[in-house]
PDB file of C-alpha atoms and ligand atoms in Angstrom:
ATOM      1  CA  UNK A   5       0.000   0.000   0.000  1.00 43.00           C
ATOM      2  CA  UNK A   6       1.229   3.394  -0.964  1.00 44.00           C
ATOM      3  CA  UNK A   7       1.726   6.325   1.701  1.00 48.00           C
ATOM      4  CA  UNK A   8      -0.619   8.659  -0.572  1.00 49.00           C
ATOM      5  CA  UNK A   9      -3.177   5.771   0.032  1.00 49.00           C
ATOM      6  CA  UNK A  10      -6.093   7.962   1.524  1.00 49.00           C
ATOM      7  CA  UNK A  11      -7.982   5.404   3.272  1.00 48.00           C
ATOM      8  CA  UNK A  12      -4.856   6.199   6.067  1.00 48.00           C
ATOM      9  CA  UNK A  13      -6.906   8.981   6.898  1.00 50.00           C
ATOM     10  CA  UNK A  14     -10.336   6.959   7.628  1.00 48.00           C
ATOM     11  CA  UNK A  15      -8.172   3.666   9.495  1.00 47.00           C
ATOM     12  CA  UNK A  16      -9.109   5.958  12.694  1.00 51.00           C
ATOM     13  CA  UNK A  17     -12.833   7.168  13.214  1.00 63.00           C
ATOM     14  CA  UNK A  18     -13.605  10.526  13.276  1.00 82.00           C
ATOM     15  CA  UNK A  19     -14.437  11.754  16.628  1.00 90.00           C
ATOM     16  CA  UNK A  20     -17.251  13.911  17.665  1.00 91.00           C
ATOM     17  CA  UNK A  21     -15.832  15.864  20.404  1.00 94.00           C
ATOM     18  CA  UNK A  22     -12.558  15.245  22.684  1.00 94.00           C
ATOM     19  CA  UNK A  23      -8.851  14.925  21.689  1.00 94.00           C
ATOM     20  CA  UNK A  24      -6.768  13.971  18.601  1.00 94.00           C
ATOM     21  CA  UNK A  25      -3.273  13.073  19.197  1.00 94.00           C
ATOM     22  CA  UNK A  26      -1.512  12.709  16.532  1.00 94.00           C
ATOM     23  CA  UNK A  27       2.343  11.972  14.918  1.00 92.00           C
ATOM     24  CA  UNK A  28       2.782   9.793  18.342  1.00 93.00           C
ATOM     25  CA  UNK A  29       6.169   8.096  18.066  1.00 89.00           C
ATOM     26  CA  UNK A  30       5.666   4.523  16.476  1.00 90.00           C
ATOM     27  CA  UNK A  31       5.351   1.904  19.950  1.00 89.00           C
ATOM     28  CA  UNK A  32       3.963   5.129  22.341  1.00 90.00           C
ATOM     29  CA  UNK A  33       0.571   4.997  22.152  1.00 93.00           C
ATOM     30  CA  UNK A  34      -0.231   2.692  24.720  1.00 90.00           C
ATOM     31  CA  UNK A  35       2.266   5.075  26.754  1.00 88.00           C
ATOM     32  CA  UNK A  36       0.243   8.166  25.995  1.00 90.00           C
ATOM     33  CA  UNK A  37      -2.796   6.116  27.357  1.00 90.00           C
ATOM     34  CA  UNK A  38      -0.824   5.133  30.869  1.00 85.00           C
ATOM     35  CA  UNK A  39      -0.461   9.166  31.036  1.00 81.00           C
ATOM     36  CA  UNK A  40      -3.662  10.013  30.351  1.00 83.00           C
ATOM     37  CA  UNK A  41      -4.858   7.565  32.910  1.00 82.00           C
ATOM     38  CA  UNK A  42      -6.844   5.730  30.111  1.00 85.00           C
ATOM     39  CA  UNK A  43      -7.275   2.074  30.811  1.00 83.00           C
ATOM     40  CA  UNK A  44     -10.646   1.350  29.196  1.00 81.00           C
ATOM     41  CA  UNK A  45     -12.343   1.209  32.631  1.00 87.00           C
ATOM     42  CA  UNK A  46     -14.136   4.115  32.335  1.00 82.00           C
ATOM     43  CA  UNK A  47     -15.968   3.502  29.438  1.00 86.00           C
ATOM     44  CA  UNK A  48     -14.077   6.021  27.306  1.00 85.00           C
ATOM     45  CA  UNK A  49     -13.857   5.674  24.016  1.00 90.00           C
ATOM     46  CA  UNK A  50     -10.721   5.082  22.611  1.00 92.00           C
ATOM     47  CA  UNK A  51      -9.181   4.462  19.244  1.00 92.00           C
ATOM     48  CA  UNK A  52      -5.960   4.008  18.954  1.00 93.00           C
ATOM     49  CA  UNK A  53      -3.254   3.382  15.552  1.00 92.00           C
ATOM     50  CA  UNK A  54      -0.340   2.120  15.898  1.00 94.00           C
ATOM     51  CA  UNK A  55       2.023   2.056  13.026  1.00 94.00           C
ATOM     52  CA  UNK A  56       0.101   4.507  10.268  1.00 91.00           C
ATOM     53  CA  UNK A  57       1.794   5.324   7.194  1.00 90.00           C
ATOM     54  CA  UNK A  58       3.020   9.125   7.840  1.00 85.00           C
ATOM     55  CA  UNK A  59       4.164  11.934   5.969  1.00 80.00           C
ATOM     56  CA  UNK A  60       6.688  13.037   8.590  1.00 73.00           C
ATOM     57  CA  UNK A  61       8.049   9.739   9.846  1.00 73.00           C
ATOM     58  CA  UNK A  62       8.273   6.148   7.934  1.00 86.00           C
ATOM     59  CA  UNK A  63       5.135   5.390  10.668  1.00 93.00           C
ATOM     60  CA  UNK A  64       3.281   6.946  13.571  1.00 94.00           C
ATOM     61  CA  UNK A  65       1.264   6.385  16.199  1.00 94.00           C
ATOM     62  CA  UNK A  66      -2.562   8.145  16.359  1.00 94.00           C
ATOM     63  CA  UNK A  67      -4.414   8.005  19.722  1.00 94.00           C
ATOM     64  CA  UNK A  68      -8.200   9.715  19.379  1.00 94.00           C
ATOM     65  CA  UNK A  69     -10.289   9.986  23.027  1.00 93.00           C
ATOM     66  CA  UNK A  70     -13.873  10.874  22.640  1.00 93.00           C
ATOM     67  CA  UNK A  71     -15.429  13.169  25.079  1.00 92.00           C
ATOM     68  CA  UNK A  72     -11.925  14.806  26.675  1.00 90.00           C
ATOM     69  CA  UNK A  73      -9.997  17.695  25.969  1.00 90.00           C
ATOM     70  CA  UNK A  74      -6.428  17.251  27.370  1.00 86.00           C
ATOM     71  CA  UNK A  75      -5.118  19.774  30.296  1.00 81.00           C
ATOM     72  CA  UNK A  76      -1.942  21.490  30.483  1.00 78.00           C
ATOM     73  CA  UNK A  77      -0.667  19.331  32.962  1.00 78.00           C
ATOM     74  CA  UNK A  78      -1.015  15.879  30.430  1.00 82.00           C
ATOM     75  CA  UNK A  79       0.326  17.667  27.482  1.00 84.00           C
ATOM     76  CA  UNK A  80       3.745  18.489  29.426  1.00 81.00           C
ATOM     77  CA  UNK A  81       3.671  14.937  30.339  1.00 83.00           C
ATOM     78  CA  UNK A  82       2.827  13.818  26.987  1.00 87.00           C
ATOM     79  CA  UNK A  83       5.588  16.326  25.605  1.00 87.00           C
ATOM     80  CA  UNK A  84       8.060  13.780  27.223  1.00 85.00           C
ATOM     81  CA  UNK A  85       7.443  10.770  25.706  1.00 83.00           C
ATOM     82  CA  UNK A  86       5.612  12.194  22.318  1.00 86.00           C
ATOM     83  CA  UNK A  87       7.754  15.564  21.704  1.00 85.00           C
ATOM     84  CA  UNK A  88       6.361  15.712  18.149  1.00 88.00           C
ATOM     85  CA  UNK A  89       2.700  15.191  18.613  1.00 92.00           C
ATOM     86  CA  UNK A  90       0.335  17.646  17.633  1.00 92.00           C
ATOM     87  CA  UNK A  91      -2.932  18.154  20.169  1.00 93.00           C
ATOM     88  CA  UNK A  92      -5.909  18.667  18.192  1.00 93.00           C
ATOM     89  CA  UNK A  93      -8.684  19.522  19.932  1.00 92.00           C
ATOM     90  CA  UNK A  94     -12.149  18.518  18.176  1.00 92.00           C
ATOM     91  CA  UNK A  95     -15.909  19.901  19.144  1.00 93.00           C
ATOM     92  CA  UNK A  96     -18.786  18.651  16.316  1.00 92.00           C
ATOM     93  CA  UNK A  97     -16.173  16.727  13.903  1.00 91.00           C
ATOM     94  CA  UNK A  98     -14.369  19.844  13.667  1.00 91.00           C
ATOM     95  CA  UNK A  99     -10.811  20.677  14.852  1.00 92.00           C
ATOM     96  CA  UNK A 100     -10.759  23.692  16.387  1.00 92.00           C
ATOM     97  CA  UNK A 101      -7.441  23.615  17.632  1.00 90.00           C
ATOM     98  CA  UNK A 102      -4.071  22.435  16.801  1.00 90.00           C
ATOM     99  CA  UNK A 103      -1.461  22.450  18.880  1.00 88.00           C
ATOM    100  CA  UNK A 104       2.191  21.002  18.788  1.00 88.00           C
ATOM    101  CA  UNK A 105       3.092  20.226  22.176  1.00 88.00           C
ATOM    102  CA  UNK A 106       6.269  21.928  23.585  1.00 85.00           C
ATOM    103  CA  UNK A 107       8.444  20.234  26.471  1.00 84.00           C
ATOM    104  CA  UNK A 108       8.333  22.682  29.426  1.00 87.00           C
ATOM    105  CA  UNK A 109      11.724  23.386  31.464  1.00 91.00           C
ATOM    106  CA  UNK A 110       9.985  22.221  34.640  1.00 92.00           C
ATOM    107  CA  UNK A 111       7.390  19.476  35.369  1.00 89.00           C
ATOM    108  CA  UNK A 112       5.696  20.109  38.340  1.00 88.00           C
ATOM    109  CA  UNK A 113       3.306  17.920  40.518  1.00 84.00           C
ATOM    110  CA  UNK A 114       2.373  15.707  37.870  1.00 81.00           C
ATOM    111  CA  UNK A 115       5.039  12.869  37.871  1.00 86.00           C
ATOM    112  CA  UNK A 116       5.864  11.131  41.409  1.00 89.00           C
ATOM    113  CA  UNK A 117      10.296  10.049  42.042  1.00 93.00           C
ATOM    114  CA  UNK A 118      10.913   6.280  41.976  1.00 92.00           C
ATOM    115  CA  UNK A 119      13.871   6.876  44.580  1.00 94.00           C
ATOM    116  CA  UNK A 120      12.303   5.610  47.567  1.00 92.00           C
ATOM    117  CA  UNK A 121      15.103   7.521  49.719  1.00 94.00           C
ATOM    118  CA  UNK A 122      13.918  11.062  47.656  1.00 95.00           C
ATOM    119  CA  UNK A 123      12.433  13.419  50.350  1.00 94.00           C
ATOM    120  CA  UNK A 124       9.496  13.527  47.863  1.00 92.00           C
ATOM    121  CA  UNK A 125       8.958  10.065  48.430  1.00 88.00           C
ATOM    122  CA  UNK A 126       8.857  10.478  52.026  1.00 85.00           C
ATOM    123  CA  UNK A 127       5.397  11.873  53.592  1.00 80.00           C
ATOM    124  CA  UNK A 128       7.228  15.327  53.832  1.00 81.00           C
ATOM    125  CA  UNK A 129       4.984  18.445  52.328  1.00 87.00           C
ATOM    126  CA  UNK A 130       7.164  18.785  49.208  1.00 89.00           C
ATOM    127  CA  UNK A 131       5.880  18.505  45.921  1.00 90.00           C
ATOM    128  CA  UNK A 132       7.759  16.904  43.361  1.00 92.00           C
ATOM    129  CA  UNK A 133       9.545  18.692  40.639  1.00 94.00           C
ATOM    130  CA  UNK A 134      11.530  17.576  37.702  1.00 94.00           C
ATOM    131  CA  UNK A 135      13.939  19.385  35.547  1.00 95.00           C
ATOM    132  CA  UNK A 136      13.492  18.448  31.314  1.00 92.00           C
ATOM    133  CA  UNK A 137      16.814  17.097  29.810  1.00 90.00           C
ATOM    134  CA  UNK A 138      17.426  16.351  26.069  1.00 84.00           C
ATOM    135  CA  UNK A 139      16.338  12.768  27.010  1.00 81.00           C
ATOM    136  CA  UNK A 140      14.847  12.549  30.015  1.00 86.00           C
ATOM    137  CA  UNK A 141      13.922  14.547  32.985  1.00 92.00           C
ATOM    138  CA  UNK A 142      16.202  14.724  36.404  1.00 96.00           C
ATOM    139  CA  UNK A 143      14.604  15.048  40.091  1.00 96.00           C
ATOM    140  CA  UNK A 144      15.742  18.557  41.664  1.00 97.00           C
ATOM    141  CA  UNK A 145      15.983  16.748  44.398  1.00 97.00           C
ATOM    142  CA  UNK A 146      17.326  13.868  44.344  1.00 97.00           C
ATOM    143  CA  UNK A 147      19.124  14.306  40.725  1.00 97.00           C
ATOM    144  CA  UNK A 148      18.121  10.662  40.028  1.00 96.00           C
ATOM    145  CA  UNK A 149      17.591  10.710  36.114  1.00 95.00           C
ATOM    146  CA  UNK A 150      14.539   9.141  34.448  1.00 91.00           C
ATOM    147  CA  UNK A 151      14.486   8.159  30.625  1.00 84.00           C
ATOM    148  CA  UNK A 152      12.295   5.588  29.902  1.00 76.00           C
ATOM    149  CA  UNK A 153       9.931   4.721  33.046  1.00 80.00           C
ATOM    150  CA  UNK A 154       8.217   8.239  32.813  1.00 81.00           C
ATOM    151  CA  UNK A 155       4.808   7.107  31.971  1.00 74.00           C
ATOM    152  CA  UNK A 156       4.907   4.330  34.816  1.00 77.00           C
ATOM    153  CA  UNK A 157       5.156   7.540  36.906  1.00 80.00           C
ATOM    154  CA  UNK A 158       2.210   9.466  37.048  1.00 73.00           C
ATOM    155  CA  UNK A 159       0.976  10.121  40.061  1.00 65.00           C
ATOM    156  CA  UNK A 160      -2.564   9.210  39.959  1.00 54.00           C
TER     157      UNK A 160
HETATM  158 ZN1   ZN B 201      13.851  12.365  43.611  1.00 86.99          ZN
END
């Protein structure tokens, strides 16, 4: 099948309202699902591509959630793992906004330290705060570095 094939556009219903997020790297979609908490037991619905044809890329990922519109908070997040996915943002079958995601310097609140001996790990009032590397993100407190286990580290 060639890339200009455009049944690649209809392999992943349209969506009536909620969240399109698209040029996922190829194998992160189920990642972007861990961060946005998504585990199908909510009765969200979900569609998900994994390895589409792309323009961009040889493939990408596509993950489309009906009836949610991201936060700021999950698109920092999902700037980590996806930093070349582009939000769109869909009311009636429309997109009404597009947004490329852009890795903030700090992440805040959102992700909890796997060092058990961090103070953020202890039951001490400090929230936890990581600094954005190249590849990765480092705890200002502890300085322990975290590449690929970010999405196991949501704190729900
Ligand atoms: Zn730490």
């Amino acid at each position: 099948m060639s890339d200009r094939d455009p049944s690649h556009e209809l392999r992943v219903s349209k969506i009536h309202n909620g969240t399109v997020i698209d040029h996922v790297r190829s194998g992160q979609a189920l990642n972007v699902l861990a961060i946005l908490g998504i585990d199908g037991s909510n009765g969200e619905e979900v569609s998900v591509g994994m390895n589409v044809p792309s323009d961009r890329h040889a493939t990408k990922d596509i993950v489309k959630v009906e009836g949610r519109e991201l936060s700021a908070d999950e698109v920092d997040v999902l700037s980590l793992i996806a930093p070349e996915a582009t939000i769109n943002i869909v009311r009636e079958y429309e997109v009404v906004e597009k947004n490329r995601v852009e890795r903030p310097e700090i992440v805040e609140d959102v992700l909890s330290c796997p060092n058990e001996s961090c103070i953020t790990s202890a039951n001490e009032p400090v929230s936890s705060r990581f600094e954005v590397l190249e590849n990765g993100i480092r705890c200002h407190y502890c300085d322990r570095i975290i590449r690929e286990e970010i999405a196991t580290l949501i704190d729900a």
